[in-house]
Short mmCIF file of C-alpha atoms and ligand atoms in Angstrom, two decimals:
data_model
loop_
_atom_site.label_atom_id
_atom_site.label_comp_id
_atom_site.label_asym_id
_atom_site.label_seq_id
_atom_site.Cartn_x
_atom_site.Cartn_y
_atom_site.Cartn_z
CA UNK A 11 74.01 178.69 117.40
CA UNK A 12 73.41 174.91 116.84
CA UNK A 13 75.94 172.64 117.27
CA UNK A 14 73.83 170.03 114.49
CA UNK A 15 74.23 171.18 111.04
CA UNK A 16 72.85 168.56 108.92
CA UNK A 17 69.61 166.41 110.26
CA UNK A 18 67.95 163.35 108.28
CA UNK A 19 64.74 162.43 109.01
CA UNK A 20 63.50 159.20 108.44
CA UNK A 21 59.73 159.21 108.06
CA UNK A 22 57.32 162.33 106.14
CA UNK A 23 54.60 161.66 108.28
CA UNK A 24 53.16 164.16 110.97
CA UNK A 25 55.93 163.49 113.47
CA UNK A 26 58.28 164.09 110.71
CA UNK A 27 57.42 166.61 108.63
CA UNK A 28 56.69 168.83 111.76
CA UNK A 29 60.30 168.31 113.17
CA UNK A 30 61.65 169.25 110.04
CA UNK A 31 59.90 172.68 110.22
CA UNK A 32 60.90 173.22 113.23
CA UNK A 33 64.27 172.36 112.25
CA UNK A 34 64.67 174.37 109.73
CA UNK A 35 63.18 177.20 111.94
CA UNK A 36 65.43 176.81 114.67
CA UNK A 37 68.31 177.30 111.91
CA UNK A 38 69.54 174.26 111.29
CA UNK A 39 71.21 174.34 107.76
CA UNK A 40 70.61 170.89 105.94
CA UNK A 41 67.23 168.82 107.24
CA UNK A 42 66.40 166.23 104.61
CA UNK A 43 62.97 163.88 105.07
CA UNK A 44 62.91 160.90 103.24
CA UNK A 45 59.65 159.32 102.75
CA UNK A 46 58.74 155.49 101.58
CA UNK A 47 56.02 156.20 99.77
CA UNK A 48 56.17 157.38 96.69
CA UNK A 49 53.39 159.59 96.70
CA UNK A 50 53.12 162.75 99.16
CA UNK A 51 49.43 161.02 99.69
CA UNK A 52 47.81 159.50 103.23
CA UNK A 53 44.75 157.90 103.73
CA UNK A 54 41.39 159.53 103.73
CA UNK A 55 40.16 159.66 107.18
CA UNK A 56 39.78 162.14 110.02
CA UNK A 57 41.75 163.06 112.83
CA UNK A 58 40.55 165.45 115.76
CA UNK A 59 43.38 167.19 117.42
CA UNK A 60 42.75 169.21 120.80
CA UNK A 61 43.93 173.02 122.21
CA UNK A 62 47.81 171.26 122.55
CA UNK A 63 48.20 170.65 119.25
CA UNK A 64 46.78 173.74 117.85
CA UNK A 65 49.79 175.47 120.00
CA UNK A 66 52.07 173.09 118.99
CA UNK A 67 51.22 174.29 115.20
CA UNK A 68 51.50 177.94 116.47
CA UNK A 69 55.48 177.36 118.00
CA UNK A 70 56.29 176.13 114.57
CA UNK A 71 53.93 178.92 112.82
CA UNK A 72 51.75 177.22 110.86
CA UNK A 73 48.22 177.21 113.22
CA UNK A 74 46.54 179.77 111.19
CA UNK A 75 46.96 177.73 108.09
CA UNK A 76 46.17 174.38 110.27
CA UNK A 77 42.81 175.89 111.46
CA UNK A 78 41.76 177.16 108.21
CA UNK A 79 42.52 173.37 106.67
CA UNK A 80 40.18 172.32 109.43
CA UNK A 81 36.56 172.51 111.51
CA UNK A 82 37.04 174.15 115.00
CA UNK A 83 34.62 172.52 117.58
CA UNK A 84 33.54 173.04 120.95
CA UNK A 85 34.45 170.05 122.65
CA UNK A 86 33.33 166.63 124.23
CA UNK A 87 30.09 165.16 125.26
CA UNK A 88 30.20 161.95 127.30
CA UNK A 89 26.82 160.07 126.97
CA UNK A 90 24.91 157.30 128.54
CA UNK A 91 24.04 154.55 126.62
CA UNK A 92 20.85 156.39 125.48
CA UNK A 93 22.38 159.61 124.40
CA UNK A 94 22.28 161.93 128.08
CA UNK A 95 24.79 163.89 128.26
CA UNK A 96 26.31 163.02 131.42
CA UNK A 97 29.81 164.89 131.28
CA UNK A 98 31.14 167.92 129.00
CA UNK A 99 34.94 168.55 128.16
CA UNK A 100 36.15 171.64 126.08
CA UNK A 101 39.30 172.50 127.13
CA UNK A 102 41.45 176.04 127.20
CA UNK A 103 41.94 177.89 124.14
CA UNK A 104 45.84 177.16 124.96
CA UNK A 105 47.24 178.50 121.46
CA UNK A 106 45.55 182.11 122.57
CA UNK A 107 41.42 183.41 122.06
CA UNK A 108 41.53 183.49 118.74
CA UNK A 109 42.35 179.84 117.83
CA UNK A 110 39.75 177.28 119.09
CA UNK A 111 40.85 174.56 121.85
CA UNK A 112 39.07 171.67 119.60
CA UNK A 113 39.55 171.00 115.52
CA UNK A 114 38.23 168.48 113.09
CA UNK A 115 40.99 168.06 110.63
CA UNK A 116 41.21 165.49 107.67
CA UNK A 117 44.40 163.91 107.15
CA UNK A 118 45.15 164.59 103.34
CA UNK A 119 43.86 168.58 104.53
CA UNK A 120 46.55 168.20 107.88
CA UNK A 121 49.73 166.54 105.43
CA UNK A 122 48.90 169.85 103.21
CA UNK A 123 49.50 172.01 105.24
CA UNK A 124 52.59 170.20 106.61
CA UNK A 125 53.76 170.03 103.25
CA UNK A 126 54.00 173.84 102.68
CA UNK A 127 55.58 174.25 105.53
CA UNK A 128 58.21 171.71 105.04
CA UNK A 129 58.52 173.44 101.38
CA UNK A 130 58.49 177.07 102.66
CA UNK A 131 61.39 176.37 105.49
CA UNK A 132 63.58 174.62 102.92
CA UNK A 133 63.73 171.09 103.94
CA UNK A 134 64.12 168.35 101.34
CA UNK A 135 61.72 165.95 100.92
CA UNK A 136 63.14 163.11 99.09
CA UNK A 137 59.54 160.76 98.28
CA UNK A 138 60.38 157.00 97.66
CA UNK A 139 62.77 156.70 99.40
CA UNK A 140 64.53 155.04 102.60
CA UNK A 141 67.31 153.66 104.30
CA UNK A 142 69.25 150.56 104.21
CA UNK A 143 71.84 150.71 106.89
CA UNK A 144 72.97 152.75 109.32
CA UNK A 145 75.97 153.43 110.51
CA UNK A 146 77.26 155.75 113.73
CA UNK A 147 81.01 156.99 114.79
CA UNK A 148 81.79 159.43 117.06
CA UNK A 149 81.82 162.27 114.59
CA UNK A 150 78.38 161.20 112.78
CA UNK A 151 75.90 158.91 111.64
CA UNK A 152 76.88 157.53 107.95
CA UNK A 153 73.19 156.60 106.22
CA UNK A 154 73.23 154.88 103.15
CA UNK A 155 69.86 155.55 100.95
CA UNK A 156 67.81 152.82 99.18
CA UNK A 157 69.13 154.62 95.71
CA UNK A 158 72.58 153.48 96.61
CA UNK A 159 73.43 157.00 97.77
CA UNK A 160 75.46 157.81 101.14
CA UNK A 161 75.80 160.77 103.70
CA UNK A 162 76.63 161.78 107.10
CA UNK A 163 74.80 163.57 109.25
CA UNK A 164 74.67 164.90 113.10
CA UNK A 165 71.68 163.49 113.95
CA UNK A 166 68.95 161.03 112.34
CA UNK A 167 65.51 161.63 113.52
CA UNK A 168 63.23 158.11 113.33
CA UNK A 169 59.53 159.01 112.59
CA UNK A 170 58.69 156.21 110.86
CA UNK A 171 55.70 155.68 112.89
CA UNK A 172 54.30 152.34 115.02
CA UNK A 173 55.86 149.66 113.12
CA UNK A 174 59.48 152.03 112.69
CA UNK A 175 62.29 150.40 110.83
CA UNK A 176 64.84 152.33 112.12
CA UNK A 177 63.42 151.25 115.85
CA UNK A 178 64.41 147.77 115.07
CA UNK A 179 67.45 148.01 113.09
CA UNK A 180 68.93 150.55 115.77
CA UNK A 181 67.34 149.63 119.55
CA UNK A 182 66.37 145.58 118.46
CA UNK A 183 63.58 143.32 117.30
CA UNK A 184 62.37 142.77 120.42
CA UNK A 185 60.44 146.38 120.44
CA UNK A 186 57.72 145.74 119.01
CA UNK A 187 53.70 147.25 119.29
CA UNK A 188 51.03 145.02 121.34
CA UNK A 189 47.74 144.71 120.16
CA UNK A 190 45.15 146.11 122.73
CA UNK A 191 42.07 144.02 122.41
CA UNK A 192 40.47 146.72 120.19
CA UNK A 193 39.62 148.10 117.16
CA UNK A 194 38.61 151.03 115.78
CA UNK A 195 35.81 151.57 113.14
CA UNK A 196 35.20 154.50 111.07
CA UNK A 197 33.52 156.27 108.27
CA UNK A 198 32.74 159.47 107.04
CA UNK A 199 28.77 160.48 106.72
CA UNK A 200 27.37 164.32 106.24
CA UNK A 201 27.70 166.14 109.52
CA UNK A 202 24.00 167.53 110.87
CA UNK A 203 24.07 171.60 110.63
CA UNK A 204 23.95 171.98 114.53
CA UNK A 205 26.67 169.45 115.21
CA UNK A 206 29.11 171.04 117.13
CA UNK A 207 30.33 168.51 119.88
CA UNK A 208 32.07 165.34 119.45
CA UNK A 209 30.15 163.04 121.48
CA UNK A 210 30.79 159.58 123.10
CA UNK A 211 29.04 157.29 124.22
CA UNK A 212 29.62 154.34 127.46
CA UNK A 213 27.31 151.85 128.57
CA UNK A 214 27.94 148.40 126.98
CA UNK A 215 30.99 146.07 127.93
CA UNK A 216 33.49 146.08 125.27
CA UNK A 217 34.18 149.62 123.57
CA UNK A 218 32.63 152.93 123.32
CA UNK A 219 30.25 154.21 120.06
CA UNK A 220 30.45 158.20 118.69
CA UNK A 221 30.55 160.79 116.12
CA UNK A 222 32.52 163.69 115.78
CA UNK A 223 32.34 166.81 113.64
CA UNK A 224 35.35 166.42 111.10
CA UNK A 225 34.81 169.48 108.30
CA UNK A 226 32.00 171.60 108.47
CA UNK A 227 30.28 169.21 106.01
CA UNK A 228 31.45 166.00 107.24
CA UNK A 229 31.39 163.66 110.93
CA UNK A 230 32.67 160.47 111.26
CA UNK A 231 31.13 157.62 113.47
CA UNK A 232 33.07 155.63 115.31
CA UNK A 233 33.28 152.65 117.38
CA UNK A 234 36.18 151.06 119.56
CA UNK A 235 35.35 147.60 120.21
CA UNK A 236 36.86 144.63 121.69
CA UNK A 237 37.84 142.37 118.90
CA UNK A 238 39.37 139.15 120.93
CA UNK A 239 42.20 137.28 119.14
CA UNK A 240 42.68 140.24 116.50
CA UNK A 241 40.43 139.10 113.45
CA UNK A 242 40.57 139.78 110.01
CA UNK A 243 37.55 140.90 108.73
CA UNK A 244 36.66 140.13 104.73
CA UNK A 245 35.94 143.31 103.75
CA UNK A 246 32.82 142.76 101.90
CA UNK A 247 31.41 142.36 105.77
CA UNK A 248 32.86 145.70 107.26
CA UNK A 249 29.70 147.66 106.98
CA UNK A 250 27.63 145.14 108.31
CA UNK A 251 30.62 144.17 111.02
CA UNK A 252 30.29 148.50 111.82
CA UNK A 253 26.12 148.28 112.35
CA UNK A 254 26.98 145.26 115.07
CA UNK A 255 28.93 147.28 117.33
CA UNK A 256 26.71 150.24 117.17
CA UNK A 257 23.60 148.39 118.17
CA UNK A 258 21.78 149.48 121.38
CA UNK A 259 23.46 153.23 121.63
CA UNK A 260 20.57 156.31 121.57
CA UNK A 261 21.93 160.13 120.46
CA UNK A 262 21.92 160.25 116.45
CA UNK A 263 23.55 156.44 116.19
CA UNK A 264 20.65 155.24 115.24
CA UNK A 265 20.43 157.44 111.91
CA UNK A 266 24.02 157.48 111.21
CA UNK A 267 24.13 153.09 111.93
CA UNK A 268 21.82 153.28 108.74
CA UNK A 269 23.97 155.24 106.40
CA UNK A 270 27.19 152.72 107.07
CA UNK A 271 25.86 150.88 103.47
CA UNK A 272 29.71 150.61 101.83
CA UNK A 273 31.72 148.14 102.93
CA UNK A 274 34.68 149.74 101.04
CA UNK A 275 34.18 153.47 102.99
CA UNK A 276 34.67 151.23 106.37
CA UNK A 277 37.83 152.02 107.89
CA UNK A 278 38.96 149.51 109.90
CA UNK A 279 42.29 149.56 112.48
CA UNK A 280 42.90 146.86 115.21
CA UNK A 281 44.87 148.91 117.81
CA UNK A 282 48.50 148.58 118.67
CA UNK A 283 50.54 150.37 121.15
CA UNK A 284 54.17 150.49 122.21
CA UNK A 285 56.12 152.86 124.62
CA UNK A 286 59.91 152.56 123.95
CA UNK A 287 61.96 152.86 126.93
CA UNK A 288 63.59 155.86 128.36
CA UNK A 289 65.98 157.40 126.74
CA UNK A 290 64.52 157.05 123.23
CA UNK A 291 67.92 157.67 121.64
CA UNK A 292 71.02 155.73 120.92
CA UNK A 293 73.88 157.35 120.06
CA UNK A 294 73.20 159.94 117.15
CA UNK A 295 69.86 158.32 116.58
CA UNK A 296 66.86 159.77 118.41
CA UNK A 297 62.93 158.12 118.05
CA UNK A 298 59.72 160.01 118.08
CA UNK A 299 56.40 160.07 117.43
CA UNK A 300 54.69 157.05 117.21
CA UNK A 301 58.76 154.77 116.43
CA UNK A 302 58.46 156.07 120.09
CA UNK A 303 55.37 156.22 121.91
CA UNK A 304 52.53 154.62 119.79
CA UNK A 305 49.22 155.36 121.42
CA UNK A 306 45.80 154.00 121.25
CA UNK A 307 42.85 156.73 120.13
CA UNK A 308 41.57 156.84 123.57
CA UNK A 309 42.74 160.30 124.20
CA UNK A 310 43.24 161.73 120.76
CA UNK A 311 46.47 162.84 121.33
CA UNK A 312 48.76 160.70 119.02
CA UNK A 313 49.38 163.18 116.53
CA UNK A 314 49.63 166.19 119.17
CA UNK A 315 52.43 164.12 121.34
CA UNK A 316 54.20 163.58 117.92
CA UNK A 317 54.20 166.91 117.14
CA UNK A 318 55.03 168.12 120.49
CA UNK A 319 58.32 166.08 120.03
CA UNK A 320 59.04 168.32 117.06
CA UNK A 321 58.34 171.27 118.59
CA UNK A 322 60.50 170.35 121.86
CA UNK A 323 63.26 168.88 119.57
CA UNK A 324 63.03 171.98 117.32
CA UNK A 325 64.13 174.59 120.51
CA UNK A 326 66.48 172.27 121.79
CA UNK A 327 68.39 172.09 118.37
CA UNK A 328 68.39 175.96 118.34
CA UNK A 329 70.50 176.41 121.47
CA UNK A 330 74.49 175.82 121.38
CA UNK A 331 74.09 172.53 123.80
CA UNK A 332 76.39 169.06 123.09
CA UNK A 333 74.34 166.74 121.49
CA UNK A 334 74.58 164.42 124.65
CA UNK A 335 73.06 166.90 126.64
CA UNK A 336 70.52 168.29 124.15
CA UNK A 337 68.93 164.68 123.16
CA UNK A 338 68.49 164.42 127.41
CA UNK A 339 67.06 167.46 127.56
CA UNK A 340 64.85 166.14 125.03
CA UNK A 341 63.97 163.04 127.23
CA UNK A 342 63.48 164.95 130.64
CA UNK A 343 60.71 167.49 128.94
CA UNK A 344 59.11 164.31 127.18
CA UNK A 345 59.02 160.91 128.71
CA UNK A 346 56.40 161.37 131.42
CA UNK A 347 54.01 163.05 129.43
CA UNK A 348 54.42 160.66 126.08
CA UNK A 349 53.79 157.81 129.14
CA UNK A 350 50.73 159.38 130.68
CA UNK A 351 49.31 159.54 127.15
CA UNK A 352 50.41 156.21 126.31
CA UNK A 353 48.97 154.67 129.88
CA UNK A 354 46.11 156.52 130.48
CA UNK A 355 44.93 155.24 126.71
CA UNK A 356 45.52 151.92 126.85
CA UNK A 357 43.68 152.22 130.84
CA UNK A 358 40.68 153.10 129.18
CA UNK A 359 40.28 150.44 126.74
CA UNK A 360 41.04 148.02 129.39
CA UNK A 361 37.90 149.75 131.56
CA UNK A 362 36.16 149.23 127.89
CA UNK A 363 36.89 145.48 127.76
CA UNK A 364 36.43 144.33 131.34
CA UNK A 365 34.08 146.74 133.16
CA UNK A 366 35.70 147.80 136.86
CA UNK A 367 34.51 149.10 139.57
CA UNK A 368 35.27 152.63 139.82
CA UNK A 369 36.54 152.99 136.63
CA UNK A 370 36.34 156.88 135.55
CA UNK A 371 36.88 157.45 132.11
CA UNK A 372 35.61 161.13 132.33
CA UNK A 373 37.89 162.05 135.17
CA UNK A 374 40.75 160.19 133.40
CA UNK A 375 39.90 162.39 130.22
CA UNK A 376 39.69 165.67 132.31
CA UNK A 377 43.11 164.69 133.61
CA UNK A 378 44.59 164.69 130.36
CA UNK A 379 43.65 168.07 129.35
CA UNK A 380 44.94 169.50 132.73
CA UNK A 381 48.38 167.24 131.98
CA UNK A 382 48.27 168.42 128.01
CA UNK A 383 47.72 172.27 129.36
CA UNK A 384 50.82 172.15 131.16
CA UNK A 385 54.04 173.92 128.80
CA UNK A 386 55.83 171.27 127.07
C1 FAD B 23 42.85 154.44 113.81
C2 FAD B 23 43.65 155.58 114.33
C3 FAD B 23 43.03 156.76 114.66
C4 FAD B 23 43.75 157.85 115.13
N1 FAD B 23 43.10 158.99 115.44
C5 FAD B 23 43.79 160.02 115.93
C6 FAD B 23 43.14 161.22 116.29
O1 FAD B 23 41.92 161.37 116.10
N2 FAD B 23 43.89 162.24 116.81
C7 FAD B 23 45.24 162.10 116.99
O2 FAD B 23 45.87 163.05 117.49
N3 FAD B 23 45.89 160.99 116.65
C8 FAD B 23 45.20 159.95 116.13
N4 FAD B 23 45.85 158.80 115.79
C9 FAD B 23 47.30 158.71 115.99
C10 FAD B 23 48.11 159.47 114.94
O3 FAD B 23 47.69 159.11 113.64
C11 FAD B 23 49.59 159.17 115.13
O4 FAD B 23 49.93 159.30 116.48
C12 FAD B 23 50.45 160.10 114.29
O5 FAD B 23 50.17 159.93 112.92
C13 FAD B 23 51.92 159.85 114.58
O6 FAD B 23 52.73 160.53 113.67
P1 FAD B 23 54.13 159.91 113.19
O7 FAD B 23 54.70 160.91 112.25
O8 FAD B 23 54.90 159.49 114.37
O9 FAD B 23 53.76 158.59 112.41
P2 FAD B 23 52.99 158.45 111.03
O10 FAD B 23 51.99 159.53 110.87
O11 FAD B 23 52.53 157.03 110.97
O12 FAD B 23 54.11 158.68 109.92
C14 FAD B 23 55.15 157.77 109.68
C15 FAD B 23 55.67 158.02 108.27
O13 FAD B 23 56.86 157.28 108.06
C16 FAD B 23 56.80 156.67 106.79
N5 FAD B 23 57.68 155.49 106.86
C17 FAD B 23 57.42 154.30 107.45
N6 FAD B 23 58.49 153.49 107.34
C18 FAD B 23 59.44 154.18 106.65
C19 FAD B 23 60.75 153.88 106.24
N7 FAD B 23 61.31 152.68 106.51
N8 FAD B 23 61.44 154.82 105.55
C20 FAD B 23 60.89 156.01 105.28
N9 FAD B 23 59.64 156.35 105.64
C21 FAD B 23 58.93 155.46 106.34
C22 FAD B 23 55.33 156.35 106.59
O14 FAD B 23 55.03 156.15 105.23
C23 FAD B 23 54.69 157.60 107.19
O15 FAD B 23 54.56 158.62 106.23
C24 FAD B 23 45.14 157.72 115.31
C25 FAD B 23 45.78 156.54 114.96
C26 FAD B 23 45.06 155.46 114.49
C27 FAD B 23 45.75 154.18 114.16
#
């Protein structure tokens, strides 16, 4: 039995709505969420998730539904600048045969199924709503809600993602994300029939280019560029800002470059990364997900390592260990492989931006699916 009884989780985003399944599966009896935004809505763009996340969903029982919301695919294709296929990644099927190792997922189709599962465990979601202090004792952590409301709980969960409130008000102002040198362009176009690779591709100093298969009618095209001194972009120039980077690449760029015509469908994200020290608790107060271990897109892990926290937090909570020793537990199985993520990302966009000798982003990317393999 569980020596927590009642959990708040700051933060209904995939980090948090996953621990509070597991949570709730691993019996704890009161896990409330509460979210800032008032709507249970995200934004409309695509995520791909790899073979770790898919059996992260299965521990907290939800994969069949995940796979179903999504587009399984069969891996990645590293390219030269003209479109060879020079390297091919796909990964173990690590959830079991029958679930794929790669999936296209879009994020309002991933927070759905989240969602359900929050509401099927019995969690409560409280939208519009947050925190205004926090306060800890020995016996509990005293939270007092932005409706004026109090309670006390065992243990407060931050997942309030990269730019986490509860990060500064608990651990200090001085933790705070670094821009990378990059950003990340996006949009959604009609994915070709045969597409079933995500495919990037190297060759010019300053980012990478690519598509990826997102639902079985959609890809999105990407590129991560180096975007010295972290501009703003008017938005009426995004599309046109998109085409630049994606000049001089072979494969279907070419095709898709045309189709970037509204400037409004342009996502655009400069990149910012932070990796809280070890232990990522204080007290009754534990980080995770990105409040923890914000990682560039390099990897396309962000969301798995997030939900891997869950999942490891989630079995932890289920065993009759002191909270002390549960929340280092919760460190030992999680540090190193949140930092490898974290490192190995923010490696490759350095290789991006200043071109070095020896530099192996397809060996560094094979390395992370025999790290992600491993059990958690
Ligand atoms: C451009 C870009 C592309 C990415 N692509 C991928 C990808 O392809 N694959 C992948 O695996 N990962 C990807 N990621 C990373 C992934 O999105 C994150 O790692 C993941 O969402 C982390 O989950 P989280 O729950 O920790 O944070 P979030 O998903 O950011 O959720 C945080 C939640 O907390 C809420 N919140 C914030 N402040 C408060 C507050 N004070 N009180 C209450 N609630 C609050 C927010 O509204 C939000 O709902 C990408 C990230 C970026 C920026």
């Amino acid at each position: 039995m569980s020596t927590l009884k009642k959990v708040l989780i700051v933060g209904g985003g995939i980090g948090g709505l996953s621990t509070a399944i597991a949570l709730r599966n691993a019996g704890i009896e009161q896990v409330d969420i509460v979210e800032i935004n008032p709507e249970p809505k995200v934004y409309h763009v695509g995520i791909v998730v790899q073979a770790n996340f898919i059996r992260a969903m299965a521990a907290l029982g939800i994969a069949d539904e995940a796979v179903k919301a999504g587009f399984p695919y069969n891996g990645l294709r590293i390219c030269n600048i003209d479109g060879d296929v020079k390297t091919e990644l796909s990964g173990a099927k690590l959830a079991g045969e029958q679930y794929p190792s790669n999936l296209g997922l879009t994020r309002p189709a991933l927070h759905e199924v989240l969602l359900n599962g929050v509401k099927k465990t019995g969690a409560h979601l409280k939208l519009g709503m947050t925190f205004t202090t926090i306060n800890q004792s020995e016996q509990g952590v005293t939270v007092t809600f932005s409706d004026g409301t109090q309670q006390t709980y065992d243990l407060v969960v931050a997942a309030d993602g990269v730019y986490s409130k509860v990060r500064q008000v608990v651990f200090g102002e001085q933790f705070k994300p670094k821009f990378t040198g990059q950003g990340v362009w996006r949009y959604n176009l009609p994915r070709p029939k045969d597409l079933m690779y995500s495919h990037m591709f190297e060759g010019k100093s300053g980012g990478k280019v690519g598509y990826t298969p997102l639902t079985e009618n959609s890809l999105y095209i990407l590129a991560v560029w180096k975007e010295p001194g972290n501009p703003f972009f008017d938005p009426d120039t995004l599309a046109e800002e998109f085409q630049k980077r994606l000049e001089g690449f072979g494969g279907l760029i070419p095709q898709l470059k045309e189709q970037i015509t509204d400037p409004t469908q342009v996502v655009y994200r400069p990149l910012e990364a932070i990796l809280m020290p070890s232990p990522w608790y204080r007290g009754r107060v534990l980080l995770i997900g990105d409040a923890a271990h914000a990682t560039t897109p390099h990897m396309g892990q962000g969301a798995a390592q997030a939900v891997e926290d869950a999942v490891v937090l989630g079995e932890l909570a289920g065993k009759d260990l002191p909270l002390q020793d549960m929340l280092d537990q919760f460190m030992a199985r999680r540090y190193n492989r949140c930092k490898f993520i974290n490192e190995g990302s923010i490696q490759i966009g350095e290789w991006e931006q200043y071109p070095t000798p020896g530099a192996n982003f397809s060996g560094l990317m094979a390395k992370m699916i025999e790290v992600t393999a491993q059990p958690i």
